[in-house]
mmCIF file of C-alpha atoms and ligand atoms in Angstrom:
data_model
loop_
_atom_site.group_PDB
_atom_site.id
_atom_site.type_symbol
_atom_site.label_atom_id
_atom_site.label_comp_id
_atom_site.label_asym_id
_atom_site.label_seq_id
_atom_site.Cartn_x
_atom_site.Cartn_y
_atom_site.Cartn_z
ATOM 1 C CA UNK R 766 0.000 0.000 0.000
ATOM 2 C CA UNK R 767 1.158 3.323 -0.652
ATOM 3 C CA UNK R 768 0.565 4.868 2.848
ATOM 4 C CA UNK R 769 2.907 2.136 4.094
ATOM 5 C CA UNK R 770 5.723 1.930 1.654
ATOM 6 C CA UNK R 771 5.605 5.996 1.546
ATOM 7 C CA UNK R 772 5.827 5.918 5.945
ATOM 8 C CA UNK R 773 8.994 3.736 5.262
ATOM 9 C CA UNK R 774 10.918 5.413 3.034
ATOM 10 C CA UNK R 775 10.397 8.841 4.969
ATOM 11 C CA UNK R 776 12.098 6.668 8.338
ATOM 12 C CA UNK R 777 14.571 5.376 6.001
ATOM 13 C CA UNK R 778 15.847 8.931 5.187
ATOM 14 C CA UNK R 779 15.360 9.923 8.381
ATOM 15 C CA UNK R 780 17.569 7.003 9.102
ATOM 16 C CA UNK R 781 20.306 8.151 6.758
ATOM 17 C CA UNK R 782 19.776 11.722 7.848
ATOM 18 C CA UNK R 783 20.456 10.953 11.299
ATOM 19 C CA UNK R 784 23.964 8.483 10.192
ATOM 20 C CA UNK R 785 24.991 11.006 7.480
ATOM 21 C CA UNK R 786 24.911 13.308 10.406
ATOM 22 C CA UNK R 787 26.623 11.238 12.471
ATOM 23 C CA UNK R 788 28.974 10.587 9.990
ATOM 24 C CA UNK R 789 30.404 13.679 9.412
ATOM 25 C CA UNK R 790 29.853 15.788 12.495
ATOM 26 C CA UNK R 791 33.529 16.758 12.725
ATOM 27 C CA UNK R 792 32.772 18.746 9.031
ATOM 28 C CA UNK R 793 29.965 20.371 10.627
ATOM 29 C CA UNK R 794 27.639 18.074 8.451
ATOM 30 C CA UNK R 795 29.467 19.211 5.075
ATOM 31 C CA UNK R 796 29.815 16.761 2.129
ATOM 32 C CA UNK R 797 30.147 17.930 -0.722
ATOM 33 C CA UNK R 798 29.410 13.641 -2.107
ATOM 34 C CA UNK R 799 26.664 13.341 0.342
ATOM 35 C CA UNK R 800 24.666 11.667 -2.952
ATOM 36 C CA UNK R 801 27.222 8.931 -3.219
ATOM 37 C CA UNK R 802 27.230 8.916 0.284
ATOM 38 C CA UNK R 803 23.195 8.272 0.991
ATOM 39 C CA UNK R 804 23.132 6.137 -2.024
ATOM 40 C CA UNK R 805 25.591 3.731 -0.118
ATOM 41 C CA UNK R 806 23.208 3.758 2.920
ATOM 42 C CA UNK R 807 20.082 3.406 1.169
ATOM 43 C CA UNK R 808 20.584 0.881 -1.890
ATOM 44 C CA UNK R 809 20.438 -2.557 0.245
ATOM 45 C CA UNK R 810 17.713 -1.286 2.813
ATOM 46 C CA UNK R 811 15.566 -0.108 -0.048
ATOM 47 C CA UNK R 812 16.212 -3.673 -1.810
ATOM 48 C CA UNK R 813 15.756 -5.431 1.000
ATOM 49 C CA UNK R 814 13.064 -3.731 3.237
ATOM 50 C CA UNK R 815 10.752 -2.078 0.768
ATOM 51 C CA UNK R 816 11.283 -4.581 -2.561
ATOM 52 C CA UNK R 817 12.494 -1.068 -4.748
ATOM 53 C CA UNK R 818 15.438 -2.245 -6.532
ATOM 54 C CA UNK R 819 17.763 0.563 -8.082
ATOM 55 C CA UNK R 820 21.588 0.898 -9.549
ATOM 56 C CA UNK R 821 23.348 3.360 -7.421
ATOM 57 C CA UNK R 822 23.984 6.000 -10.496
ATOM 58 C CA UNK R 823 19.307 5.824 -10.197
ATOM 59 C CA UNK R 824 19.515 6.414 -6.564
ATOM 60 C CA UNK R 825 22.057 9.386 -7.081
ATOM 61 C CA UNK R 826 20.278 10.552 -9.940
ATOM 62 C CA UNK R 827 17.371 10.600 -8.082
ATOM 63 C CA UNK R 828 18.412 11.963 -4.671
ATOM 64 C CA UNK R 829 20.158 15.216 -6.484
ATOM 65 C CA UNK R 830 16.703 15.465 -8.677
ATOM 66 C CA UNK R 831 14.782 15.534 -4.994
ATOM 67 C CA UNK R 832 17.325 18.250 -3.149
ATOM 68 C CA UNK R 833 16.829 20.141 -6.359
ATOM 69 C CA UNK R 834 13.301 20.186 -6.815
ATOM 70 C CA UNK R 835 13.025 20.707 -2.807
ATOM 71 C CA UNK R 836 14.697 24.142 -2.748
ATOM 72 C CA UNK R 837 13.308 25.044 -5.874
ATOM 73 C CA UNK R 838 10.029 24.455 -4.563
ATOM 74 C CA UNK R 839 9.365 23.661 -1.023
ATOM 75 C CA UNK R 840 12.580 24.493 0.419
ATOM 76 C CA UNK R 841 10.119 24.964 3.996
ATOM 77 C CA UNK R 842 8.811 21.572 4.026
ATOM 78 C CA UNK R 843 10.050 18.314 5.623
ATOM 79 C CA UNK R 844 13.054 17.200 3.833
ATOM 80 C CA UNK R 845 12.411 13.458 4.052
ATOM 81 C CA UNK R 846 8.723 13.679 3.251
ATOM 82 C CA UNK R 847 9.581 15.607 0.273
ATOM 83 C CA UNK R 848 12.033 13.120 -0.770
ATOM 84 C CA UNK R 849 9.488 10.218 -0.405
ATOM 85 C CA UNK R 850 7.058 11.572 -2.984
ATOM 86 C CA UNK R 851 9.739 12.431 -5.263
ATOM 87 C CA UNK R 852 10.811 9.460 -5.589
ATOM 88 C CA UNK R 853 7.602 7.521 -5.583
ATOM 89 C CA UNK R 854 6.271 9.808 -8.154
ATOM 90 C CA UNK R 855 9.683 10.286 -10.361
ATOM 91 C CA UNK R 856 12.078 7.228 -9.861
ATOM 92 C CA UNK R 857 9.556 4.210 -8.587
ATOM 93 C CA UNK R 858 5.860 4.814 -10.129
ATOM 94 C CA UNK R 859 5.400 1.487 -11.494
ATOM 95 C CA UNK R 860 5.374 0.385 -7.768
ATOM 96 C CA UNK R 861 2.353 2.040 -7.047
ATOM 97 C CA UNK R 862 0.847 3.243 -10.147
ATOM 98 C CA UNK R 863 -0.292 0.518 -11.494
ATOM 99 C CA UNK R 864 -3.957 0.100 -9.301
ATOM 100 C CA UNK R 865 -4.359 4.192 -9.138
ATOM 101 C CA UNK R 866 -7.215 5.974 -11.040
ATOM 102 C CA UNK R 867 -6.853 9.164 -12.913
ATOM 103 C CA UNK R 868 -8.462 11.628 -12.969
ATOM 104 C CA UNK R 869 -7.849 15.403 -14.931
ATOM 105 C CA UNK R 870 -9.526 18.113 -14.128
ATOM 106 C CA UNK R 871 -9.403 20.759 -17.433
ATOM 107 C CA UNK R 872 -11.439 22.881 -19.539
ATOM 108 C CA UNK R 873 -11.653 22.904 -23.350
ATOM 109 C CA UNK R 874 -9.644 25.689 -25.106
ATOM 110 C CA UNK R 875 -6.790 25.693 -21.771
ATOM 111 C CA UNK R 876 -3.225 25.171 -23.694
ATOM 112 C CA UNK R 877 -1.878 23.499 -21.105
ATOM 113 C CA UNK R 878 -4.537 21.171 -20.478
ATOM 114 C CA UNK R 879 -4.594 20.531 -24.420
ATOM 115 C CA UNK R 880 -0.637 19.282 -24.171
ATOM 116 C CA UNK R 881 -1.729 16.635 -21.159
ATOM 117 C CA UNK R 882 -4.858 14.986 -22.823
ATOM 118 C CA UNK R 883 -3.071 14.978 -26.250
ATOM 119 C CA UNK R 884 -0.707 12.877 -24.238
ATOM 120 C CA UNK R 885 -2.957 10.921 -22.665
ATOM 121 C CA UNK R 886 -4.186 9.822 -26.042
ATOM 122 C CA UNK R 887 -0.803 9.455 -27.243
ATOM 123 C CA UNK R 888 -0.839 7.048 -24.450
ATOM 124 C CA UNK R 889 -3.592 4.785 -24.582
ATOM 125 C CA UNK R 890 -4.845 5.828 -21.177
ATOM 126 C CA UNK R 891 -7.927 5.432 -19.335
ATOM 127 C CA UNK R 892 -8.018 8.864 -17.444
ATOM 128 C CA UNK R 893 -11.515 10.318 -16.514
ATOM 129 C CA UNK R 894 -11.611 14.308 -17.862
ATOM 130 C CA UNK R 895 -13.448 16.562 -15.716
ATOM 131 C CA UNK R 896 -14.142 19.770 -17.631
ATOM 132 C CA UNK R 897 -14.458 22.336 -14.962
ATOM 133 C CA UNK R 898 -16.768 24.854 -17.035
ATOM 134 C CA UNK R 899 -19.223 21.950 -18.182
ATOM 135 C CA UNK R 900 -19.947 20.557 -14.247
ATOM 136 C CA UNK R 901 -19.224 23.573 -11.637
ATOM 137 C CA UNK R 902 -19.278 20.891 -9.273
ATOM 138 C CA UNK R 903 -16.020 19.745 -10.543
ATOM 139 C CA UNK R 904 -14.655 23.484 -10.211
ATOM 140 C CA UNK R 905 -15.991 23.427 -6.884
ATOM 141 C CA UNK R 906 -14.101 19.991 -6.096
ATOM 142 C CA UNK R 907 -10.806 21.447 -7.680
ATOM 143 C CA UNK R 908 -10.903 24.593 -5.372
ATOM 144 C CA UNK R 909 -11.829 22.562 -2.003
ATOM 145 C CA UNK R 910 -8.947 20.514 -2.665
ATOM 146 C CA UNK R 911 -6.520 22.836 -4.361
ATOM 147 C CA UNK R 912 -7.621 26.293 -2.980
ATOM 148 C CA UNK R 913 -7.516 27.803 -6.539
ATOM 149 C CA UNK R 914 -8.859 26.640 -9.189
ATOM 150 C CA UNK R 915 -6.490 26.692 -11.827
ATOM 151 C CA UNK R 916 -5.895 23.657 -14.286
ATOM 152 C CA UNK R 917 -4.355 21.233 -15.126
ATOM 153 C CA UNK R 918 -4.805 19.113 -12.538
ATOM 154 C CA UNK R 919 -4.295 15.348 -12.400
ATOM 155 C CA UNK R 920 -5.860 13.875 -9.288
ATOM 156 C CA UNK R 921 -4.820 10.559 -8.415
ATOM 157 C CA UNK R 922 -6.356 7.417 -6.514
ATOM 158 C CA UNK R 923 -5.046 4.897 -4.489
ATOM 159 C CA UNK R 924 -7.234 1.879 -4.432
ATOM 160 C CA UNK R 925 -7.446 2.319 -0.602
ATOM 161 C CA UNK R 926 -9.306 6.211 -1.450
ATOM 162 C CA UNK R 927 -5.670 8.284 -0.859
ATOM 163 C CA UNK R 928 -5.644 10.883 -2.976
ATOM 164 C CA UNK R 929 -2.703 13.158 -4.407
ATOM 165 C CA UNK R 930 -3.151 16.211 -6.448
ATOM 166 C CA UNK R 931 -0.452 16.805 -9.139
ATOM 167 C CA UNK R 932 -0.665 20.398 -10.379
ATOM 168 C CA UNK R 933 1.577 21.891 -13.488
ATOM 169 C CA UNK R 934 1.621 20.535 -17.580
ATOM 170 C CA UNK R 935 4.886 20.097 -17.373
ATOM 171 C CA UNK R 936 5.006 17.822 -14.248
ATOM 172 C CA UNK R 937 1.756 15.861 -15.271
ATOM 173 C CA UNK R 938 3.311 15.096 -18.671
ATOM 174 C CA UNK R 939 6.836 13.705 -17.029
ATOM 175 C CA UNK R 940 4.770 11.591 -14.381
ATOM 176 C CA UNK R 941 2.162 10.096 -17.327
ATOM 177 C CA UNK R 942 5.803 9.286 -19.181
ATOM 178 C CA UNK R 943 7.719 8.305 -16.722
ATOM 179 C CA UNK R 944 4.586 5.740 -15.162
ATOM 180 C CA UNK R 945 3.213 4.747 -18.711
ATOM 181 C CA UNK R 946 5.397 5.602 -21.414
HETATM 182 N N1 GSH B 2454 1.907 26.653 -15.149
HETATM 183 C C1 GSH B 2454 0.594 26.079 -15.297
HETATM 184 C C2 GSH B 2454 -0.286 27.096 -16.008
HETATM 185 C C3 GSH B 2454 -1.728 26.665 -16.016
HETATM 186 C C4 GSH B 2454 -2.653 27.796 -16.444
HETATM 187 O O1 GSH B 2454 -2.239 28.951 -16.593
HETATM 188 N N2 GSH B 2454 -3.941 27.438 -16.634
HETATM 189 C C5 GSH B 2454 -4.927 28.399 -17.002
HETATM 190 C C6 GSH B 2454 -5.774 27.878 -18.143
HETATM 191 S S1 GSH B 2454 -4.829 27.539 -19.615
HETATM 192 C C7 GSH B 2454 -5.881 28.596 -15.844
HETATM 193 O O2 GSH B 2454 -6.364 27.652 -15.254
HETATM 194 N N3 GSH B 2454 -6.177 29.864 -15.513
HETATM 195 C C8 GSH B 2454 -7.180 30.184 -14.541
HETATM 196 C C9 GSH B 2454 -6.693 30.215 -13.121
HETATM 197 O O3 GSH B 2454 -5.484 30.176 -12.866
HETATM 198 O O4 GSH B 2454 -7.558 30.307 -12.226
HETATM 199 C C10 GSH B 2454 0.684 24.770 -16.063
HETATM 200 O O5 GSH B 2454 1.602 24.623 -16.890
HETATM 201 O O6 GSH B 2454 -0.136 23.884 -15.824
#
């Protein structure tokens, strides 16, 4: 289940936040490598305690992809929960994607929306559209979730009812790719 495998890969970096730490406490926590570094720690606990298999060069990739996107955009929020999603939603999606239902929330005529379902045809893929301006009840679902109630928006469904909202074209189109491409 998502819920669980996301709780254990936020201890896990907490895990290698805290040895990492430990680690290099004499440098005042500085390391310059510290994606090598975490990849070490992390490959066999990921293989071995959550089944997500990677090369090391994935996990790096995929660790400096997270710190980046984390100060770029939520430089406030928790580190290792940030990380988590990141990589569930960039560098593992077939783990959980595969049972989820989509759902896009756009109008006719949006650009941006036009470039995801284009894409989603491209794709083969069953996603449900939800054209904001033709049901104002799914405007009004968009803005109780969202707060705004700009679009693109790709809501998506565990099979045990979690839901995640993925907001932005451009990060819709590399999540559709990356899961189903
Ligand atoms: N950066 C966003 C831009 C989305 C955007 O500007 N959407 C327009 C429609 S094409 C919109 O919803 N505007 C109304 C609003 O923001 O409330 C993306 O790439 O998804």
């Amino acid at each position: 289940m998502i819920t669980e495998l996301r709780t254990n890969l936020v201890e896990l970096f907490r895990e290698a936040g805290q040895a990492h730490h430990a680690a290099f406490e004499a440098a005042d926590g500085d390391d310059p490598d510290w994606p090598i570094w975490y990849a070490d720690y992390l490959q066999a606990p990921f293989a071995e305690r959550l089944d997500m298999s990677f090369n090391k060069s994935q996990l790096i990739y995929c660790l400096m992809n997270a710190d980046f996107e984390h100060q770029a955009r939520s430089p406030d929020s928790d580190w290792a929960e940030f990380y988590a999603d990141e990589l569930l939603e960039r560098c593992a999606p077939s783990a959980t994607a595969a049972e989820d239902k989509l759902t896009l929330y756009h109008f006719t005529g949006c650009p941006f929306c036009s470039m995801v379902t284009a894409n989603i045809e491209r794709l083969g893929l069953d996603v449900e559209l939800r054209d904001i301006f033709e049901d104002p009840r799914y405007r009004d679902e968009l803005v109780e979730a969202r707060g705004r109630a700009t679009v693109p928006v790709l809501r998506i469904t565990s099979p045990n009812g979690e839901e995640r909202w993925m907001p932005e074209s451009r990060d819709i189109l590399r999540y559709l790719e990356k899961t189903f491409g």
